[in-house]
Each structure stands twice: as C-alpha cells, then as structure tokens.
C-alpha cells in the first residue's frame, strides 16, 4: 500500500509541477505581449445635448508625460484625420470632460487654432456656451461677421513647465508657436457643426 501511495504522489506531483510551469509560462508570455503594446492615451469626452464623443488622442498625438515637440503638436492640432463631429444649435451647452491624468498638468481649449483661455484648466470637467465660442471667434475678425460654419475645437494637455507669461512675451510668431506648441503633451480634436 505504501509503494502505491508513493507512486501516485510522484505522478500527481509531476502533473502539478507541469501545470505550474505551464501557467507561469503563459503569464510570462502575456506580460511580454502586453509590454510590446503602446499604453492607451487618456480620453477626452465632448458632449452637446445627448450627443457624446469620447476618444483617445490620435496616433502620435500623446506622449505619456513627455512633450510632443512643437512641430508634432502643431501637426496634431491641424490634422483632419478621424476628427469626430457633433451637431450644435444656438443656445446649446458644450461640455468637455478629461481623464484626471490630463487635468493633473492642465489643459487648454482652442477654437479654430486660437486659445480660448491662456490659463490651463486643472479640472476634469468644464462647460462652455456654444454661442460664446462663436462670439469669441467673431471678435477675432472685427468689422466682419463670419459665417456660423464648422468650428474646430482642440483640447491640448500642457506640460508642467507651461509658462503663459513666457509664451505671451514671445518676440516673434515663430517663437510664440514654438513655446506654445512645444508645451503640449497631448492633443484631442473635435468639430462642432451648426444645424441652424
């Protein structure tokens, strides 16, 4: 009886060791596969009424805590590829929500390439009047009443070294753009399409 019990124990112990080795191998392979994947970017969500668009930054438009570089950031801001569209009407409220990772260093909102405010938001949620966004755009063109056409909105995550005063005191347009876009860590785009 003792010989049989010892034989069974060895057989079971061998199977258990094989299963344990297979499990460890599968876990290791899974970790290697995951480490080869890019970390997904945080999300920015845009809402008007019942319409919501929530998405990651486009490829190459988020650097996980590193600045994109002025040229890449500007390319992301101007990109037309895969930009979601939300319909808006007069009187609508436009809501922007960002992941806490974006709010941690701060974010700016741009309309048609112009900053809406120079001071970064450090909250995860802000609301804007669609009418105010269009009004600010009209003020950029004194003496003209621009058509109420599509409005390009950009959320830009800024780095910790974003310095509003240094940017505004730039000696040239090139220096301004280099300092501004050079402080971006991520870019999320949206287009507002008027329905009235």
PDB file of C-alpha atoms in Angstrom:
ATOM      1  CA  UNK A   1       0.000   0.000   0.000  1.00  0.00           C
ATOM      2  CA  UNK A   2       2.833   2.382   0.798  1.00  0.00           C
ATOM      3  CA  UNK A   3       4.537   1.768  -2.551  1.00  0.00           C
ATOM      4  CA  UNK A   4       1.292   2.539  -4.401  1.00  0.00           C
ATOM      5  CA  UNK A   5       0.719   5.788  -2.450  1.00  0.00           C
ATOM      6  CA  UNK A   6       4.286   6.928  -3.132  1.00  0.00           C
ATOM      7  CA  UNK A   7       3.901   6.169  -6.869  1.00  0.00           C
ATOM      8  CA  UNK A   8       0.618   8.165  -7.049  1.00  0.00           C
ATOM      9  CA  UNK A   9       2.101  11.079  -5.180  1.00  0.00           C
ATOM     10  CA  UNK A  10       5.044  11.254  -7.580  1.00  0.00           C
ATOM     11  CA  UNK A  11       2.709  11.131 -10.572  1.00  0.00           C
ATOM     12  CA  UNK A  12       0.437  13.846  -9.142  1.00  0.00           C
ATOM     13  CA  UNK A  13       3.413  15.941  -8.073  1.00  0.00           C
ATOM     14  CA  UNK A  14       4.822  15.713 -11.599  1.00  0.00           C
ATOM     15  CA  UNK A  15       1.499  16.822 -13.110  1.00  0.00           C
ATOM     16  CA  UNK A  16       1.182  19.670 -10.647  1.00  0.00           C
ATOM     17  CA  UNK A  17       4.700  20.843 -11.446  1.00  0.00           C
ATOM     18  CA  UNK A  18       3.927  20.663 -15.176  1.00  0.00           C
ATOM     19  CA  UNK A  19       0.698  22.675 -14.744  1.00  0.00           C
ATOM     20  CA  UNK A  20       2.504  25.242 -12.597  1.00  0.00           C
ATOM     21  CA  UNK A  21       5.269  25.566 -15.202  1.00  0.00           C
ATOM     22  CA  UNK A  22       2.708  25.974 -17.997  1.00  0.00           C
ATOM     23  CA  UNK A  23       0.803  28.625 -16.021  1.00  0.00           C
ATOM     24  CA  UNK A  24       3.970  30.572 -15.271  1.00  0.00           C
ATOM     25  CA  UNK A  25       4.982  30.345 -18.915  1.00  0.00           C
ATOM     26  CA  UNK A  26       1.576  31.644 -20.055  1.00  0.00           C
ATOM     27  CA  UNK A  27       1.722  34.555 -17.590  1.00  0.00           C
ATOM     28  CA  UNK A  28       5.241  35.447 -18.729  1.00  0.00           C
ATOM     29  CA  UNK A  29       4.223  35.312 -22.381  1.00  0.00           C
ATOM     30  CA  UNK A  30       1.211  37.522 -21.629  1.00  0.00           C
ATOM     31  CA  UNK A  31       3.384  40.104 -19.870  1.00  0.00           C
ATOM     32  CA  UNK A  32       5.821  40.166 -22.782  1.00  0.00           C
ATOM     33  CA  UNK A  33       2.930  40.665 -25.214  1.00  0.00           C
ATOM     34  CA  UNK A  34       1.465  43.489 -23.122  1.00  0.00           C
ATOM     35  CA  UNK A  35       4.797  45.248 -22.786  1.00  0.00           C
ATOM     36  CA  UNK A  36       5.005  45.408 -26.587  1.00  0.00           C
ATOM     37  CA  UNK A  37       1.711  47.328 -26.737  1.00  0.00           C
ATOM     38  CA  UNK A  38       1.531  51.106 -26.522  1.00  0.00           C
ATOM     39  CA  UNK A  39      -0.113  52.457 -23.421  1.00  0.00           C
ATOM     40  CA  UNK A  40      -3.502  53.875 -24.402  1.00  0.00           C
ATOM     41  CA  UNK A  41      -3.829  57.623 -24.095  1.00  0.00           C
ATOM     42  CA  UNK A  42      -6.228  59.222 -21.655  1.00  0.00           C
ATOM     43  CA  UNK A  43      -9.658  60.108 -23.027  1.00  0.00           C
ATOM     44  CA  UNK A  44     -11.275  63.444 -23.733  1.00  0.00           C
ATOM     45  CA  UNK A  45     -15.068  63.496 -23.930  1.00  0.00           C
ATOM     46  CA  UNK A  46     -17.141  66.108 -25.722  1.00  0.00           C
ATOM     47  CA  UNK A  47     -20.894  66.426 -25.141  1.00  0.00           C
ATOM     48  CA  UNK A  48     -23.649  68.584 -26.613  1.00  0.00           C
ATOM     49  CA  UNK A  49     -27.175  67.650 -25.546  1.00  0.00           C
ATOM     50  CA  UNK A  50     -27.420  63.868 -25.871  1.00  0.00           C
ATOM     51  CA  UNK A  51     -24.510  63.552 -28.326  1.00  0.00           C
ATOM     52  CA  UNK A  52     -21.172  62.499 -26.843  1.00  0.00           C
ATOM     53  CA  UNK A  53     -17.823  61.750 -28.434  1.00  0.00           C
ATOM     54  CA  UNK A  54     -15.154  60.190 -26.234  1.00  0.00           C
ATOM     55  CA  UNK A  55     -11.834  59.170 -27.684  1.00  0.00           C
ATOM     56  CA  UNK A  56      -8.132  58.733 -27.175  1.00  0.00           C
ATOM     57  CA  UNK A  57      -5.622  61.027 -28.818  1.00  0.00           C
ATOM     58  CA  UNK A  58      -4.771  60.146 -32.418  1.00  0.00           C
ATOM     59  CA  UNK A  59      -1.602  58.148 -33.092  1.00  0.00           C
ATOM     60  CA  UNK A  60       1.452  60.279 -32.355  1.00  0.00           C
ATOM     61  CA  UNK A  61      -0.600  62.936 -30.524  1.00  0.00           C
ATOM     62  CA  UNK A  62       0.072  61.833 -26.922  1.00  0.00           C
ATOM     63  CA  UNK A  63       3.442  61.113 -25.349  1.00  0.00           C
ATOM     64  CA  UNK A  64       2.689  59.774 -21.838  1.00  0.00           C
ATOM     65  CA  UNK A  65       4.146  62.608 -19.800  1.00  0.00           C
ATOM     66  CA  UNK A  66       6.568  63.931 -22.417  1.00  0.00           C
ATOM     67  CA  UNK A  67       6.161  66.981 -24.664  1.00  0.00           C
ATOM     68  CA  UNK A  68       5.175  66.176 -28.256  1.00  0.00           C
ATOM     69  CA  UNK A  69       7.551  68.751 -29.699  1.00  0.00           C
ATOM     70  CA  UNK A  70       6.292  71.905 -31.395  1.00  0.00           C
ATOM     71  CA  UNK A  71       6.188  70.510 -34.927  1.00  0.00           C
ATOM     72  CA  UNK A  72       4.364  67.289 -33.974  1.00  0.00           C
ATOM     73  CA  UNK A  73       1.919  69.139 -31.696  1.00  0.00           C
ATOM     74  CA  UNK A  74       1.056  71.632 -34.421  1.00  0.00           C
ATOM     75  CA  UNK A  75       0.566  68.766 -36.871  1.00  0.00           C
ATOM     76  CA  UNK A  76      -1.828  67.100 -34.406  1.00  0.00           C
ATOM     77  CA  UNK A  77      -3.775  70.339 -33.889  1.00  0.00           C
ATOM     78  CA  UNK A  78      -4.174  70.835 -37.653  1.00  0.00           C
ATOM     79  CA  UNK A  79      -4.886  67.171 -38.508  1.00  0.00           C
ATOM     80  CA  UNK A  80      -8.158  66.466 -40.320  1.00  0.00           C
ATOM     81  CA  UNK A  81      -7.871  62.689 -39.951  1.00  0.00           C
ATOM     82  CA  UNK A  82     -10.614  60.983 -37.960  1.00  0.00           C
ATOM     83  CA  UNK A  83     -11.911  64.166 -36.299  1.00  0.00           C
ATOM     84  CA  UNK A  84     -15.337  63.452 -34.763  1.00  0.00           C
ATOM     85  CA  UNK A  85     -18.214  65.852 -35.473  1.00  0.00           C
ATOM     86  CA  UNK A  86     -21.038  66.902 -33.141  1.00  0.00           C
ATOM     87  CA  UNK A  87     -24.042  68.938 -34.331  1.00  0.00           C
ATOM     88  CA  UNK A  88     -24.844  72.120 -32.392  1.00  0.00           C
ATOM     89  CA  UNK A  89     -27.623  74.690 -32.347  1.00  0.00           C
ATOM     90  CA  UNK A  90     -27.900  78.202 -30.969  1.00  0.00           C
ATOM     91  CA  UNK A  91     -28.189  78.094 -27.185  1.00  0.00           C
ATOM     92  CA  UNK A  92     -26.504  74.693 -26.773  1.00  0.00           C
ATOM     93  CA  UNK A  93     -24.062  73.971 -23.983  1.00  0.00           C
ATOM     94  CA  UNK A  94     -20.783  72.308 -24.914  1.00  0.00           C
ATOM     95  CA  UNK A  95     -19.224  70.093 -22.235  1.00  0.00           C
ATOM     96  CA  UNK A  96     -15.648  68.852 -22.111  1.00  0.00           C
ATOM     97  CA  UNK A  97     -14.536  66.064 -19.799  1.00  0.00           C
ATOM     98  CA  UNK A  98     -10.950  64.844 -19.492  1.00  0.00           C
ATOM     99  CA  UNK A  99      -9.311  61.998 -17.623  1.00  0.00           C
ATOM    100  CA  UNK A 100      -7.622  63.000 -14.334  1.00  0.00           C
ATOM    101  CA  UNK A 101      -4.227  62.378 -15.941  1.00  0.00           C
ATOM    102  CA  UNK A 102      -4.895  65.277 -18.336  1.00  0.00           C
ATOM    103  CA  UNK A 103      -6.213  67.571 -15.592  1.00  0.00           C
ATOM    104  CA  UNK A 104      -3.184  66.890 -13.417  1.00  0.00           C
ATOM    105  CA  UNK A 105      -0.851  69.066 -15.514  1.00  0.00           C
ATOM    106  CA  UNK A 106      -3.632  71.177 -17.019  1.00  0.00           C
ATOM    107  CA  UNK A 107      -5.288  71.568 -20.389  1.00  0.00           C
ATOM    108  CA  UNK A 108      -6.239  74.317 -22.789  1.00  0.00           C
ATOM    109  CA  UNK A 109      -9.132  74.567 -25.200  1.00  0.00           C
ATOM    110  CA  UNK A 110      -8.622  76.021 -28.661  1.00  0.00           C
ATOM    111  CA  UNK A 111     -11.192  77.122 -31.220  1.00  0.00           C
ATOM    112  CA  UNK A 112     -10.023  77.474 -34.810  1.00  0.00           C
ATOM    113  CA  UNK A 113      -6.393  77.354 -33.623  1.00  0.00           C
ATOM    114  CA  UNK A 114      -6.793  80.145 -31.048  1.00  0.00           C
ATOM    115  CA  UNK A 115      -6.601  79.566 -27.275  1.00  0.00           C
ATOM    116  CA  UNK A 116      -9.940  80.218 -25.567  1.00  0.00           C
ATOM    117  CA  UNK A 117      -8.189  80.997 -22.266  1.00  0.00           C
ATOM    118  CA  UNK A 118      -4.461  81.320 -21.575  1.00  0.00           C
ATOM    119  CA  UNK A 119      -4.682  79.821 -18.087  1.00  0.00           C
ATOM    120  CA  UNK A 120      -4.899  76.000 -18.168  1.00  0.00           C
ATOM    121  CA  UNK A 121      -7.920  74.239 -16.694  1.00  0.00           C
ATOM    122  CA  UNK A 122      -6.990  71.779 -13.948  1.00  0.00           C
ATOM    123  CA  UNK A 123     -10.444  70.296 -13.552  1.00  0.00           C
ATOM    124  CA  UNK A 124     -11.781  67.174 -15.230  1.00  0.00           C
ATOM    125  CA  UNK A 125     -14.951  68.882 -16.473  1.00  0.00           C
ATOM    126  CA  UNK A 126     -15.803  72.283 -17.957  1.00  0.00           C
ATOM    127  CA  UNK A 127     -18.844  73.716 -19.733  1.00  0.00           C
ATOM    128  CA  UNK A 128     -18.949  76.345 -22.471  1.00  0.00           C
ATOM    129  CA  UNK A 129     -21.748  78.119 -24.262  1.00  0.00           C
ATOM    130  CA  UNK A 130     -21.657  77.327 -27.981  1.00  0.00           C
ATOM    131  CA  UNK A 131     -22.822  80.900 -28.612  1.00  0.00           C
ATOM    132  CA  UNK A 132     -19.859  82.242 -26.584  1.00  0.00           C
ATOM    133  CA  UNK A 133     -17.407  80.148 -28.596  1.00  0.00           C
ATOM    134  CA  UNK A 134     -18.793  81.609 -31.826  1.00  0.00           C
ATOM    135  CA  UNK A 135     -18.844  85.118 -30.294  1.00  0.00           C
ATOM    136  CA  UNK A 136     -15.155  84.896 -29.372  1.00  0.00           C
ATOM    137  CA  UNK A 137     -14.430  83.807 -32.937  1.00  0.00           C
ATOM    138  CA  UNK A 138     -16.334  86.848 -34.264  1.00  0.00           C
ATOM    139  CA  UNK A 139     -14.282  89.158 -32.032  1.00  0.00           C
ATOM    140  CA  UNK A 140     -11.143  87.879 -33.765  1.00  0.00           C
ATOM    141  CA  UNK A 141     -12.455  89.417 -37.015  1.00  0.00           C
ATOM    142  CA  UNK A 142     -13.582  92.971 -36.120  1.00  0.00           C
ATOM    143  CA  UNK A 143     -15.765  94.623 -38.748  1.00  0.00           C
ATOM    144  CA  UNK A 144     -16.690  91.262 -40.263  1.00  0.00           C
ATOM    145  CA  UNK A 145     -19.434  88.867 -39.361  1.00  0.00           C
ATOM    146  CA  UNK A 146     -18.054  85.433 -40.163  1.00  0.00           C
ATOM    147  CA  UNK A 147     -20.463  82.725 -41.211  1.00  0.00           C
ATOM    148  CA  UNK A 148     -21.535  80.378 -38.485  1.00  0.00           C
ATOM    149  CA  UNK A 149     -19.810  77.375 -40.026  1.00  0.00           C
ATOM    150  CA  UNK A 150     -17.989  74.395 -38.579  1.00  0.00           C
ATOM    151  CA  UNK A 151     -15.918  75.237 -35.518  1.00  0.00           C
ATOM    152  CA  UNK A 152     -12.748  73.276 -34.811  1.00  0.00           C
ATOM    153  CA  UNK A 153     -12.204  72.559 -31.107  1.00  0.00           C
ATOM    154  CA  UNK A 154      -8.934  71.219 -29.686  1.00  0.00           C
ATOM    155  CA  UNK A 155      -8.128  70.079 -26.167  1.00  0.00           C
ATOM    156  CA  UNK A 156      -4.383  70.281 -25.520  1.00  0.00           C
ATOM    157  CA  UNK A 157      -2.769  68.812 -22.415  1.00  0.00           C
ATOM    158  CA  UNK A 158       0.086  71.059 -21.333  1.00  0.00           C
ATOM    159  CA  UNK A 159       3.268  70.061 -19.549  1.00  0.00           C
ATOM    160  CA  UNK A 160       4.179  71.170 -16.039  1.00  0.00           C
ATOM    161  CA  UNK A 161       6.611  73.733 -17.469  1.00  0.00           C
ATOM    162  CA  UNK A 162       3.860  75.556 -19.421  1.00  0.00           C
ATOM    163  CA  UNK A 163       4.556  79.256 -18.831  1.00  0.00           C
ATOM    164  CA  UNK A 164       1.797  81.551 -20.048  1.00  0.00           C
ATOM    165  CA  UNK A 165       3.804  84.755 -19.485  1.00  0.00           C
ATOM    166  CA  UNK A 166       6.851  83.484 -21.405  1.00  0.00           C
ATOM    167  CA  UNK A 167       4.614  82.422 -24.296  1.00  0.00           C
ATOM    168  CA  UNK A 168       2.771  85.750 -24.477  1.00  0.00           C
ATOM    169  CA  UNK A 169       6.028  87.716 -24.306  1.00  0.00           C
ATOM    170  CA  UNK A 170       7.496  85.950 -27.360  1.00  0.00           C
ATOM    171  CA  UNK A 171       9.376  88.265 -29.721  1.00  0.00           C
ATOM    172  CA  UNK A 172       8.068  86.644 -32.914  1.00  0.00           C
ATOM    173  CA  UNK A 173       5.247  84.457 -34.196  1.00  0.00           C
ATOM    174  CA  UNK A 174       7.705  81.559 -34.635  1.00  0.00           C
ATOM    175  CA  UNK A 175       8.898  81.868 -31.035  1.00  0.00           C
ATOM    176  CA  UNK A 176       5.274  82.058 -29.821  1.00  0.00           C
ATOM    177  CA  UNK A 177       4.333  78.893 -31.703  1.00  0.00           C
ATOM    178  CA  UNK A 178       7.486  77.068 -30.596  1.00  0.00           C
ATOM    179  CA  UNK A 179       6.843  77.855 -26.919  1.00  0.00           C
ATOM    180  CA  UNK A 180       3.089  77.204 -27.063  1.00  0.00           C
ATOM    181  CA  UNK A 181       3.048  74.004 -29.121  1.00  0.00           C
ATOM    182  CA  UNK A 182       6.280  72.822 -27.520  1.00  0.00           C
ATOM    183  CA  UNK A 183       4.472  72.610 -24.171  1.00  0.00           C
ATOM    184  CA  UNK A 184       1.813  70.162 -25.422  1.00  0.00           C
ATOM    185  CA  UNK A 185       1.815  66.564 -24.158  1.00  0.00           C
ATOM    186  CA  UNK A 186      -1.429  65.509 -25.851  1.00  0.00           C
ATOM    187  CA  UNK A 187      -3.984  66.726 -28.395  1.00  0.00           C
ATOM    188  CA  UNK A 188      -7.658  65.743 -28.886  1.00  0.00           C
ATOM    189  CA  UNK A 189      -9.728  67.204 -31.768  1.00  0.00           C
ATOM    190  CA  UNK A 190     -13.438  67.753 -32.412  1.00  0.00           C
ATOM    191  CA  UNK A 191     -15.551  69.710 -34.878  1.00  0.00           C
ATOM    192  CA  UNK A 192     -18.795  71.458 -33.973  1.00  0.00           C
ATOM    193  CA  UNK A 193     -21.210  71.561 -36.919  1.00  0.00           C
ATOM    194  CA  UNK A 194     -24.006  74.176 -36.688  1.00  0.00           C
ATOM    195  CA  UNK A 195     -27.500  72.967 -37.576  1.00  0.00           C
ATOM    196  CA  UNK A 196     -29.222  76.375 -37.610  1.00  0.00           C
TER     197      UNK A 196
END
